[in-house]
Amino acid sequence: MLKEPRACLGLRESRISRGKALGGTSAIGNLMYIGGLPEDYDENGFVQWDGSIFRDIFMHLEDYTGSEQSYYGHGKGGLLHFEDAVYNESAKDMLEVHYIKVGSKRMPKRHSLGMISHFLMTKNGERYNMAKVFLTPIKDRPNLFFSKNTLVESIQISEPVDKRATGVNVSINGIRLSLRARKEVILAAGPINNPKLLLLSGIGERGYLDKLKLPYKAYMPAVGKYLQMHVALPIYVSLNRTCPTCEPEVYNETTLYQDTFEYILQRKGRFTHTGVNNFVNYILTKKTGTTLPNLSVQHMYFRIEDRNLLAWLEAMDYHPKIAGRLLSVNKLNPMMMFLVTLIHPLSRGELNLNETHLLGDPSIKGAIFSDEESSDFDTILSGFNYITNLTTVMDDLAAEFMDIDIPNCRNYKFCSMRLVELLFHILFTVTV
């Protein structure tokens, strides 16, 4: 991603994760199964594909083996297996108790606000990604072929009248080939590579394609535009090391070995789930004329000297000073991270081809907080205030909002409005 003026500045490098594997991002995601709400599909602009149609499709695909039902219920016997998260972690109970104190409730059926424990896409203690769901059952079909180490470089477009997709141009281990389609070409490369491939194939705004000396095939000026970044603000809170509900024991090498052997031998234990991460609170912090949430709050709990914290910080690529501060606190205290995520961003970014190397990673302008009325910024700020209020009722746990030593912010009073704005420098994107 290109450098953002108001976000992601606390990261050494702004990146968007992509699942370069069979199954795509389901091979690297947080395991949660979230089917969405009917309203999410009603707003996609296609009347023929509204929420009721998607609900019927999901019911046909799903294979839920548990007893808990949410919203319209779930299907059984399909390919898409998911199940209840089975773990005993008192941090979740602690969160629920304190959320209730600030007005949140367990999410009722057919409602969209409140606390919920999402199902996990796991089976027999292992990640159950989309490749296992849909490709494994048909892998022995004689007319199905997989090509590894293959990069699609462009889509073949017929000329001059119908402009149909007739095949793809690929590179397999550096050898370029043209593959022809007998029936149709399905473009399913994700929100980053889909527009990249369309532009490389000559589908987009003509002036832009001419500038890059790409052959023009079809006029679609919106290709690469209107990119939605669902940004997230991590808020770190330290807890009393002796709090009775926080499992404050030190997570040392012995515990790590025990967890590892338990998983290898029995496919059980801490490595089979994501802890409190699947426990999510959906909140509405602004009057919008709807009962749909505008923010979600996910959680990560780190025990004292938790090895998972270092892995998390390395994955997020935080500035060394921020990472050092968090690791220092975790030597003595457990920590809870509240991940406040913007559900319906109004800001729109764009994707352009890499002008130096067209086949390279595209140039992405997130344009975070660029909407004219600053609604996205105000919404995230309201989420910050919500968590601040929550910590005030967590006094029994000695909850303390952490000053994480953001670079270039030391001259501002802790929790002043200016420092809060600078706190948004550690924002990162979770989905696009």
Coordinates of C-alpha atoms in Angstrom, one line a residue:
M1 CA 0.0 0.0 0.0
L2 CA 1.0 3.6 -0.6
K3 CA 1.8 5.6 2.5
E4 CA -1.3 6.9 4.2
P5 CA -1.3 10.5 5.6
R6 CA -3.6 9.6 8.6
A7 CA -3.2 5.8 9.2
C8 CA -0.9 2.9 9.3
L9 CA 2.1 5.1 10.1
G10 CA 3.0 3.0 13.2
L11 CA 3.7 0.1 10.9
R12 CA 7.1 -0.3 9.3
E13 CA 5.4 -1.3 6.0
S14 CA 1.7 -1.1 5.0
R15 CA 0.7 -4.4 3.5
I16 CA -2.5 -6.3 2.5
S17 CA -2.4 -10.0 3.2
R18 CA -3.2 -12.4 0.4
G19 CA -3.6 -16.1 0.6
K20 CA -1.3 -17.4 -2.1
A21 CA -2.4 -21.0 -1.7
L22 CA -5.2 -23.3 -2.6
G23 CA -8.2 -22.0 -0.7
G24 CA -7.0 -18.4 -0.8
T25 CA -7.3 -16.3 2.3
S26 CA -9.2 -19.1 4.1
A27 CA -5.8 -20.7 4.4
I28 CA -4.5 -17.9 6.5
G29 CA -7.6 -16.3 8.1
N30 CA -8.8 -16.4 11.7
L31 CA -11.0 -19.5 11.2
M32 CA -14.3 -17.7 11.9
Y33 CA -17.3 -18.6 9.9
I34 CA -19.4 -15.4 9.3
G35 CA -22.2 -15.7 6.7
G36 CA -23.2 -12.1 6.9
L37 CA -26.7 -10.5 7.3
P38 CA -29.5 -10.4 4.6
E39 CA -29.0 -6.7 4.5
D40 CA -25.4 -7.1 3.4
Y41 CA -26.6 -8.9 0.2
D42 CA -29.6 -6.6 -0.3
E43 CA -27.2 -3.7 -0.8
N44 CA -25.1 -5.3 -3.5
G45 CA -27.1 -3.7 -6.3
F46 CA -28.3 -6.9 -7.9
V47 CA -32.0 -7.5 -7.2
Q48 CA -31.8 -11.1 -8.4
W49 CA -29.2 -11.8 -5.7
D50 CA -30.8 -10.6 -2.5
G51 CA -30.4 -11.8 1.0
S52 CA -33.0 -14.5 0.7
I53 CA -31.3 -16.1 -2.3
F54 CA -28.0 -16.2 -0.5
R55 CA -29.6 -17.6 2.6
D56 CA -30.9 -20.5 0.5
I57 CA -27.5 -21.1 -1.1
F58 CA -25.8 -21.1 2.3
M59 CA -28.3 -23.5 3.8
H60 CA -27.5 -25.9 0.9
L61 CA -23.8 -25.6 1.3
E62 CA -23.5 -25.7 5.1
D63 CA -22.7 -28.6 7.3
Y64 CA -23.1 -27.4 10.9
T65 CA -22.9 -30.2 13.5
G66 CA -23.5 -28.3 16.7
S67 CA -26.7 -27.4 18.5
E68 CA -26.6 -23.6 18.6
Q69 CA -28.5 -21.7 15.9
S70 CA -28.1 -18.1 14.9
Y71 CA -30.2 -15.7 12.8
Y72 CA -32.0 -18.0 10.3
G73 CA -30.3 -21.2 11.4
H74 CA -27.8 -23.3 9.5
G75 CA -27.8 -26.2 7.1
K76 CA -26.6 -29.7 7.6
G77 CA -25.1 -32.3 5.3
G78 CA -23.4 -29.8 2.9
L79 CA -19.7 -29.5 2.0
L80 CA -19.0 -26.4 4.1
H81 CA -18.3 -27.8 7.6
F82 CA -18.0 -25.6 10.7
E83 CA -18.5 -26.2 14.4
D84 CA -18.7 -24.6 17.8
A85 CA -15.4 -23.4 19.3
V86 CA -14.6 -25.7 22.2
Y87 CA -12.3 -24.2 24.8
N88 CA -12.3 -23.2 28.4
E89 CA -10.9 -19.7 28.7
S90 CA -12.2 -17.5 31.5
A91 CA -11.1 -14.4 29.7
K92 CA -14.3 -14.7 27.5
D93 CA -16.5 -14.8 30.6
M94 CA -14.6 -11.8 32.0
L95 CA -15.3 -9.8 28.9
E96 CA -19.0 -10.7 28.8
V97 CA -19.5 -9.6 32.4
H98 CA -18.0 -6.2 31.8
Y99 CA -19.6 -5.7 28.4
I100 CA -23.0 -6.2 30.1
K101 CA -22.1 -3.4 32.5
V102 CA -21.8 -0.9 29.6
G103 CA -25.1 -2.0 28.0
S104 CA -24.2 -4.8 25.6
K105 CA -26.1 -8.1 25.6
R106 CA -25.8 -11.5 24.1
M107 CA -27.0 -11.3 20.5
P108 CA -30.6 -12.6 20.3
K109 CA -31.7 -14.7 17.3
R110 CA -32.4 -12.7 14.2
H111 CA -30.6 -9.7 15.6
S112 CA -27.4 -8.1 14.5
L113 CA -26.2 -6.2 17.7
G114 CA -24.5 -7.7 20.7
M115 CA -22.0 -10.3 21.7
I116 CA -21.6 -13.6 19.9
S117 CA -19.2 -16.5 19.7
H118 CA -18.7 -17.2 16.0
F119 CA -18.4 -20.7 14.7
L120 CA -15.0 -22.0 13.5
M121 CA -14.1 -23.6 10.2
T122 CA -12.3 -26.5 11.8
K123 CA -12.7 -30.2 11.6
N124 CA -11.0 -32.8 13.8
G125 CA -8.8 -30.1 15.3
E126 CA -7.6 -28.8 11.9
R127 CA -8.2 -25.8 9.7
Y128 CA -10.9 -26.5 7.2
N129 CA -10.2 -24.1 4.4
M130 CA -12.1 -23.7 1.1
A131 CA -9.7 -26.0 -0.8
K132 CA -10.5 -28.8 1.6
V133 CA -14.2 -27.9 1.4
F134 CA -14.7 -27.8 -2.3
L135 CA -11.6 -29.2 -4.1
T136 CA -10.7 -32.3 -2.1
P137 CA -14.1 -34.0 -2.8
I138 CA -13.5 -33.6 -6.6
K139 CA -9.8 -34.0 -6.8
D140 CA -10.0 -37.3 -8.6
R141 CA -12.2 -36.2 -11.4
P142 CA -10.6 -37.0 -14.8
N143 CA -11.5 -33.6 -16.2
L144 CA -10.1 -31.5 -13.3
F145 CA -6.5 -30.2 -13.5
F146 CA -4.5 -28.1 -11.0
S147 CA -1.5 -26.2 -12.1
K148 CA 1.0 -25.2 -9.4
N149 CA 3.5 -22.4 -9.7
T150 CA 1.3 -20.8 -12.3
L151 CA 0.7 -17.1 -12.8
V152 CA -2.2 -15.9 -14.9
E153 CA -0.9 -12.8 -16.8
S154 CA -4.0 -11.8 -18.8
I155 CA -7.3 -12.9 -20.1
Q156 CA -7.8 -13.6 -23.8
I157 CA -10.6 -11.4 -25.2
S158 CA -12.2 -12.2 -28.6
E159 CA -12.4 -9.3 -31.2
P160 CA -13.9 -7.3 -32.5
V161 CA -17.7 -7.8 -31.9
D162 CA -18.7 -9.9 -28.9
K163 CA -15.5 -9.4 -26.8
R164 CA -15.9 -12.7 -25.0
A165 CA -13.3 -14.2 -22.7
T166 CA -11.9 -17.1 -24.7
G167 CA -9.0 -18.2 -22.5
V168 CA -6.0 -17.1 -20.4
N169 CA -2.3 -16.4 -20.9
V170 CA -0.3 -18.0 -18.2
S171 CA 3.3 -18.5 -17.0
I172 CA 4.1 -22.0 -15.6
N173 CA 7.5 -22.1 -13.9
G174 CA 8.6 -19.3 -16.2
I175 CA 7.2 -20.9 -19.4
R176 CA 4.5 -18.8 -21.1
L177 CA 1.5 -20.6 -22.5
S178 CA -2.0 -19.7 -23.9
L179 CA -4.8 -21.8 -22.6
R180 CA -8.1 -21.8 -24.5
A181 CA -11.5 -22.2 -22.8
R182 CA -14.1 -24.5 -24.4
K183 CA -17.0 -22.9 -22.5
E184 CA -16.2 -20.0 -20.1
V185 CA -13.5 -18.4 -18.0
I186 CA -14.3 -17.8 -14.3
L187 CA -12.4 -14.9 -12.8
A188 CA -11.9 -15.6 -9.0
A189 CA -8.6 -14.0 -8.2
G190 CA -9.8 -11.9 -5.3
P191 CA -10.3 -8.1 -4.7
I192 CA -6.6 -7.3 -5.6
N193 CA -5.8 -9.6 -8.5
N194 CA -9.2 -9.4 -10.2
P195 CA -8.9 -5.7 -11.2
K196 CA -5.2 -6.2 -11.9
L197 CA -6.0 -9.0 -14.4
L198 CA -8.8 -6.9 -16.0
L199 CA -6.4 -4.0 -16.5
L200 CA -3.7 -6.2 -17.9
S201 CA -6.3 -7.7 -20.3
G202 CA -7.2 -4.3 -21.7
I203 CA -10.4 -3.8 -19.7
G204 CA -10.6 -0.4 -18.0
E205 CA -10.4 3.3 -18.6
R206 CA -8.9 3.9 -22.1
G207 CA -6.7 6.8 -21.3
Y208 CA -5.1 4.9 -18.5
L209 CA -4.5 1.8 -20.6
D210 CA -3.1 3.9 -23.5
K211 CA -0.7 5.5 -21.0
L212 CA 0.7 2.1 -20.1
K213 CA 0.7 1.0 -23.7
L214 CA -1.7 -1.9 -23.0
P215 CA -4.1 -3.1 -25.7
Y216 CA -7.6 -1.6 -25.3
K217 CA -10.4 -4.1 -25.3
A218 CA -13.4 -2.8 -23.3
Y219 CA -14.3 0.4 -21.6
M220 CA -14.9 -0.1 -17.9
P221 CA -13.7 3.0 -16.1
A222 CA -14.6 1.7 -12.6
V223 CA -12.0 -1.2 -12.7
G224 CA -9.6 -0.7 -9.9
K225 CA -11.7 2.1 -8.3
Y226 CA -14.0 2.1 -5.2
L227 CA -11.8 0.0 -3.1
Q228 CA -13.2 -0.4 0.4
M229 CA -10.7 -0.9 3.3
H230 CA -12.1 -2.3 6.5
V231 CA -9.6 -0.7 8.8
A232 CA -9.1 -1.8 12.4
L233 CA -7.8 0.0 15.5
P234 CA -6.0 -2.2 18.1
I235 CA -6.4 -0.9 21.6
Y236 CA -4.2 -2.6 24.2
V237 CA -5.2 -2.8 27.9
S238 CA -3.0 -4.2 30.6
L239 CA -4.6 -6.2 33.5
N240 CA -3.7 -7.0 37.0
R241 CA -1.4 -10.1 37.1
T242 CA -3.4 -11.5 40.0
C243 CA -6.9 -10.9 38.7
P244 CA -9.0 -14.0 39.5
T245 CA -10.6 -14.4 36.0
C246 CA -7.7 -13.8 33.7
E247 CA -5.6 -17.0 33.8
P248 CA -2.5 -15.0 34.8
E249 CA -0.1 -18.0 34.8
V250 CA 3.1 -17.5 32.9
Y251 CA 3.0 -19.0 29.4
N252 CA 6.5 -20.5 29.4
E253 CA 8.3 -23.1 27.4
T254 CA 6.9 -26.0 29.4
T255 CA 3.4 -24.9 28.6
L256 CA 4.3 -24.5 25.0
Y257 CA 5.7 -28.0 24.8
Q258 CA 2.6 -29.4 26.5
D259 CA 0.3 -27.6 24.1
T260 CA 2.4 -28.8 21.1
F261 CA 2.4 -32.5 22.1
E262 CA -1.3 -32.4 23.0
Y263 CA -2.1 -31.1 19.5
I264 CA 0.3 -33.4 17.6
L265 CA -0.9 -36.6 19.5
Q266 CA -4.6 -35.8 20.0
R267 CA -5.5 -32.8 17.9
K268 CA -6.8 -31.1 21.0
G269 CA -5.9 -28.1 23.2
R270 CA -5.0 -24.5 22.6
F271 CA -3.8 -25.0 19.0
T272 CA -7.2 -26.1 17.9
H273 CA -8.9 -22.7 18.4
T274 CA -8.2 -19.0 18.4
G275 CA -9.0 -18.3 22.1
V276 CA -11.3 -15.3 22.6
N277 CA -10.7 -14.1 19.0
N278 CA -14.0 -15.7 17.9
F279 CA -15.9 -13.8 20.6
V280 CA -17.1 -10.6 18.9
N281 CA -19.2 -7.7 20.1
Y282 CA -21.1 -5.9 17.4
I283 CA -22.0 -2.3 18.4
L284 CA -23.8 0.7 17.0
T285 CA -22.2 3.9 18.3
K286 CA -24.0 6.5 16.1
K287 CA -27.6 7.1 15.2
T288 CA -27.9 6.0 11.6
G289 CA -31.6 5.1 11.3
T290 CA -30.8 1.4 11.3
T291 CA -30.2 -1.4 13.8
L292 CA -27.2 -2.7 11.9
P293 CA -23.8 -2.4 13.7
N294 CA -21.2 0.1 12.5
L295 CA -18.3 -1.4 14.4
S296 CA -17.2 -4.9 15.5
V297 CA -14.9 -5.5 18.4
Q298 CA -12.7 -8.6 18.4
H299 CA -10.3 -9.7 21.1
M300 CA -6.9 -11.2 21.7
Y301 CA -5.8 -12.2 25.2
F302 CA -2.1 -12.5 26.0
R303 CA -1.0 -14.3 29.1
I304 CA 2.1 -13.1 31.0
E305 CA 5.2 -13.6 28.7
D306 CA 2.9 -15.0 26.0
R307 CA 4.9 -16.2 23.0
N308 CA 1.9 -15.5 20.8
L309 CA 2.4 -11.8 21.4
L310 CA 5.8 -11.7 19.7
A311 CA 4.3 -13.7 16.7
W312 CA 1.4 -11.2 16.5
L313 CA 3.7 -8.1 16.6
E314 CA 6.0 -9.6 13.9
A315 CA 3.0 -10.3 11.7
M316 CA 1.7 -6.8 12.2
D317 CA 5.2 -5.4 11.5
Y318 CA 4.9 -2.7 14.2
H319 CA 7.5 0.0 14.7
P320 CA 10.2 -1.5 17.0
K321 CA 9.4 1.1 19.8
I322 CA 5.8 0.0 19.9
A323 CA 6.6 -3.7 19.9
G324 CA 9.2 -3.2 22.6
R325 CA 6.7 -1.3 24.8
L326 CA 4.1 -4.1 24.5
L327 CA 6.6 -6.9 25.2
S328 CA 7.9 -5.0 28.2
V329 CA 4.5 -4.7 29.8
N330 CA 3.7 -8.4 29.0
K331 CA 6.7 -9.5 31.0
L332 CA 4.7 -8.6 34.2
N333 CA 1.1 -8.3 33.2
P334 CA -1.5 -10.1 31.0
M335 CA -3.0 -8.0 28.3
M336 CA -6.2 -7.8 26.3
M337 CA -6.3 -6.3 22.8
F338 CA -9.6 -4.9 21.6
L339 CA -9.7 -4.8 17.8
V340 CA -12.2 -2.1 16.8
T341 CA -13.1 -2.6 13.1
L342 CA -15.0 -0.4 10.7
I343 CA -17.8 -2.5 9.1
H344 CA -19.2 -0.1 6.5
P345 CA -16.5 2.3 5.4
L346 CA -17.5 5.3 3.2
S347 CA -13.9 6.1 2.0
R348 CA -12.9 4.7 -1.3
G349 CA -9.4 3.8 -2.5
E350 CA -8.1 2.6 -5.8
L351 CA -5.7 0.1 -7.3
N352 CA -3.3 0.8 -10.2
L353 CA -0.8 -1.4 -12.0
N354 CA 2.8 -1.3 -11.1
E355 CA 4.1 1.0 -13.8
T356 CA 7.7 -0.2 -13.4
H357 CA 6.8 -3.9 -13.7
L358 CA 3.2 -4.4 -14.9
L359 CA 3.1 -8.0 -13.6
G360 CA 4.4 -7.0 -10.2
D361 CA 2.4 -6.2 -7.1
P362 CA -0.1 -3.4 -7.9
S363 CA 0.0 0.1 -6.3
I364 CA -2.8 0.4 -3.8
K365 CA -4.0 3.7 -2.5
G366 CA -6.2 3.0 0.6
A367 CA -7.5 6.6 0.9
I368 CA -8.3 5.8 4.6
F369 CA -10.5 8.5 6.2
S370 CA -10.9 10.3 2.9
D371 CA -14.7 10.5 2.9
E372 CA -15.9 14.1 2.7
E373 CA -17.7 14.2 6.0
S374 CA -15.0 12.3 8.0
S375 CA -17.6 9.8 9.0
D376 CA -15.2 6.9 9.0
F377 CA -12.8 8.7 11.3
D378 CA -15.7 9.7 13.6
T379 CA -17.0 6.2 13.7
I380 CA -13.6 4.7 14.7
L381 CA -13.2 7.5 17.3
S382 CA -16.6 6.5 18.8
G383 CA -15.3 2.9 19.0
F384 CA -12.2 4.2 20.9
N385 CA -14.5 6.1 23.3
Y386 CA -16.6 2.9 23.8
I387 CA -13.5 0.9 24.8
T388 CA -12.4 3.7 27.1
N389 CA -15.7 3.6 28.9
L390 CA -15.4 -0.2 29.1
T391 CA -12.1 0.0 30.9
T392 CA -13.6 2.3 33.6
V393 CA -15.9 -0.6 34.7
M394 CA -13.0 -3.1 34.6
D395 CA -11.5 -1.5 37.8
D396 CA -11.8 -4.9 39.6
L397 CA -9.1 -6.1 37.1
A398 CA -7.0 -3.0 37.4
A399 CA -7.5 -2.5 33.7
E400 CA -5.2 0.2 32.3
F401 CA -5.3 1.8 28.9
M402 CA -1.7 1.4 27.7
D403 CA 0.5 4.1 26.4
I404 CA 2.3 2.2 23.7
D405 CA 5.0 4.8 22.9
I406 CA 3.9 5.7 19.4
P407 CA 6.9 7.4 17.7
N408 CA 6.7 11.2 17.4
C409 CA 3.8 11.3 19.9
R410 CA 5.6 11.8 23.2
N411 CA 5.0 15.5 23.4
Y412 CA 1.3 15.1 23.7
K413 CA -0.6 14.4 26.9
F414 CA -1.7 10.8 27.2
C415 CA -5.3 10.3 26.0
S416 CA -5.5 13.9 24.8
M417 CA -7.4 14.3 21.5
R418 CA -4.3 14.9 19.5
L419 CA -2.7 11.7 20.9
V420 CA -5.9 9.8 20.2
E421 CA -5.6 10.9 16.6
L422 CA -2.0 9.8 16.5
L423 CA -3.0 6.5 18.0
F424 CA -4.8 5.9 14.7
H425 CA -1.3 5.6 13.2
I426 CA -1.3 1.9 14.2
L427 CA -4.5 1.3 12.3
F428 CA -4.2 -1.6 9.8
T429 CA -6.5 -3.2 7.2
V430 CA -8.2 -6.4 8.0
T431 CA -10.2 -6.9 4.8
V432 CA -10.8 -5.3 1.4

